[in-house]
């Protein structure tokens, strides 16, 4: 396994609208996507694009707000009512090979591999097996990927 690009930092928030105002007005963000719903993932999502560097897109801040009462982030927000850093997402070239690697390492994978907010396959690794860090693994978007973000 080779460490891939840090695609995004997931930040849970009770209010995407408040977080957008914060990143725009306090942090000076100029490139923020329109929020969109991912009901199958239980979240409303919005991306704050950070500046590019070395010709590469900057790591995104992925703002996530619970979509409904069954959202997987409700537990986190009940413990962290103001929100905060929720997960890290690293890119891999081959999601199936990555899944095999982490299974071989005895790391708990949370649910099936599914299509994430970038339109490519993703899975999550349990924080308790990942040094306390909820970790998302995402297949690198390629030019033919249908992802919108
Ligand atoms: C997929 C769309 C988008 C994308 O990028 O494409 C996203 O990233 S959406 C992100 C939201 N979806 C997920 O996070 C899916 C995976 N997450 C889960 O299945 C749950 O959140 C889970 C199982 C990690 C935690 O669920 P919950 O908090 O309800 O369970 P527990 O209270 O039993 O938590 C167990 C244990 O883990 C600690 N915990 C929970 N969340 C986190 C976290 N984000 N970072 C670190 N640790 C976390 C929690 O405090 C418990 O620890 P304990 O010491 O036992 O109290
Ligand atoms: Co994510």
XYZ file of C-alpha atoms and ligand atoms in Angstrom:
206
model
C 0.000 0.000 0.000
C 1.389 3.453 -0.871
C 0.043 6.582 0.834
C -2.069 8.511 -1.682
C -3.080 12.149 -1.945
C -5.093 13.696 0.883
C -8.239 14.363 -1.157
C -10.299 16.037 1.562
C -10.738 16.687 5.251
C -14.307 15.969 6.343
C -15.662 18.604 8.733
C -19.000 17.878 10.433
C -21.229 20.849 11.119
C -24.696 21.423 12.552
C -25.192 24.069 9.851
C -23.549 24.085 6.429
C -24.876 27.648 5.947
C -23.014 28.845 9.058
C -19.860 26.979 8.016
C -19.973 28.516 4.522
C -20.249 31.992 6.075
C -17.290 31.168 8.347
C -15.038 29.921 5.552
C -16.068 32.806 3.253
C -16.083 35.728 5.691
C -13.518 34.680 8.310
C -11.168 32.423 6.353
C -11.416 34.248 3.014
C -12.466 31.246 0.933
C -13.415 32.240 -2.606
C -14.253 28.871 -4.147
C -17.138 27.138 -2.348
C -19.525 24.767 -4.115
C -23.305 24.863 -3.763
C -24.438 22.436 -1.046
C -25.986 19.217 -2.332
C -27.762 16.301 -0.673
C -26.450 12.742 -0.522
C -29.475 11.072 1.120
C -28.025 7.589 0.554
C -25.032 8.668 2.643
C -27.172 10.549 5.181
C -25.482 13.917 4.649
C -25.761 17.287 2.980
C -22.359 18.134 1.484
C -20.498 21.230 0.330
C -16.839 21.610 -0.722
C -14.540 24.483 0.165
C -11.761 24.360 -2.439
C -8.388 25.453 -1.060
C -5.822 27.040 -3.388
C -3.991 24.825 -5.864
C -0.286 24.207 -5.372
C 2.319 22.657 -7.617
C -0.256 22.394 -10.363
C -2.391 20.133 -8.172
C -5.860 20.961 -6.853
C -5.699 21.876 -3.175
C -7.075 19.547 -0.525
C -10.778 20.258 -0.087
C -12.654 20.905 3.110
C -15.737 18.691 2.854
C -18.492 20.226 4.970
C -21.059 17.618 6.041
C -24.373 18.232 7.819
C -26.779 15.466 8.881
C -29.369 14.839 6.173
C -31.833 13.211 8.564
C -32.208 11.468 11.946
C -30.476 8.357 10.597
C -27.322 10.210 9.493
C -24.071 8.432 10.494
C -22.714 11.740 11.809
C -25.456 12.416 14.373
C -23.503 10.531 17.052
C -20.399 12.604 16.374
C -22.366 15.866 16.555
C -24.077 14.840 19.790
C -20.575 14.551 21.301
C -19.265 17.593 19.415
C -22.260 19.981 19.128
C -20.252 22.734 17.394
C -18.965 20.210 14.826
C -15.316 19.787 13.873
C -12.794 17.617 12.084
C -14.578 14.365 11.291
C -12.528 12.278 8.830
C -9.591 12.257 6.477
C -9.934 10.963 2.918
C -6.965 9.503 1.057
C -6.933 8.560 -2.634
C -5.949 5.142 -3.981
C -5.593 3.906 -7.570
C -7.539 0.675 -6.972
C -10.321 0.622 -4.346
C -10.706 -3.183 -4.436
C -6.977 -3.754 -3.849
C -7.057 -1.190 -1.036
C -10.046 -2.924 0.576
C -8.146 -6.232 0.450
C -5.064 -4.599 1.991
C -6.943 -3.139 4.979
C -8.907 -6.356 5.514
C -5.577 -8.158 5.570
C -4.378 -5.661 8.177
C -7.388 -6.588 10.343
C -8.947 -3.119 10.061
C -12.734 -2.929 10.307
C -14.310 -1.611 7.102
C -17.602 0.180 7.710
C -20.131 -1.174 5.224
C -19.936 -1.791 1.503
C -17.786 0.063 -0.979
C -20.101 2.694 -2.439
C -20.066 5.810 -4.600
C -19.084 8.914 -2.638
C -19.480 12.649 -3.137
C -16.853 12.752 -5.908
C -18.616 10.065 -7.950
C -15.962 7.420 -7.299
C -15.972 4.324 -5.053
C -15.191 4.869 -1.368
C -15.161 3.010 1.920
C -14.541 3.960 5.559
C -12.241 2.415 8.177
C -13.250 2.355 11.825
C -11.534 5.097 13.863
C -10.708 2.681 16.666
C -8.562 0.663 14.249
C -6.958 3.761 12.694
C -5.297 5.489 15.659
C -8.527 7.267 16.539
C -8.960 8.761 13.037
C -12.041 7.929 10.982
C -10.443 7.277 7.595
C -12.097 7.340 4.190
C -10.438 5.660 1.213
C -11.474 6.908 -2.201
C -10.553 5.787 -5.690
C -8.745 8.601 -7.522
C -11.106 10.425 -9.906
C -10.073 9.956 -13.528
C -11.076 12.140 -16.461
C -13.799 9.630 -17.392
C -15.236 9.667 -13.819
C -18.797 10.891 -13.680
C -18.167 12.767 -10.385
C -19.346 16.376 -10.292
C -17.025 17.623 -7.525
C -19.734 9.379 1.600
C -20.001 10.789 1.292
C -18.888 11.708 1.721
C -17.664 11.502 0.835
O -16.573 11.985 1.177
O -17.845 10.898 -0.255
C -18.535 11.513 3.181
O -17.409 11.480 3.616
S -19.878 11.306 4.223
C -19.181 11.147 5.862
C -20.234 10.592 6.768
N -20.294 9.153 6.682
C -19.569 8.390 7.525
O -18.879 8.878 8.402
C -19.692 6.890 7.333
C -18.751 6.137 8.275
N -19.037 6.479 9.654
C -19.742 5.619 10.477
O -20.135 4.518 10.099
C -19.987 6.110 11.891
O -19.845 7.518 11.918
C -19.023 5.497 12.950
C -19.267 3.990 13.024
C -17.575 5.791 12.611
C -19.324 6.123 14.297
O -20.713 6.061 14.489
P -21.320 6.514 15.921
O -20.662 7.771 16.382
O -22.804 6.525 15.810
O -20.911 5.245 16.779
P -20.285 5.182 18.184
O -20.802 6.273 19.047
O -20.447 3.757 18.599
O -18.715 5.473 17.910
C -17.802 4.435 18.088
C -16.547 5.087 18.634
O -15.960 5.858 17.562
C -15.837 7.205 17.991
N -16.067 8.032 16.810
C -17.234 8.263 16.171
N -17.041 9.086 15.108
C -15.719 9.383 15.102
C -14.886 10.191 14.280
N -15.408 10.878 13.227
N -13.572 10.285 14.548
C -13.044 9.600 15.599
N -13.769 8.802 16.450
C -15.095 8.715 16.178
C -16.883 7.423 19.049
O -16.514 8.500 19.870
C -16.815 6.087 19.760
O -15.678 6.066 20.575
P -15.848 5.729 22.142
O -14.473 5.883 22.716
O -16.388 4.313 22.177
O -16.843 6.744 22.659
Co -15.599 12.342 2.924
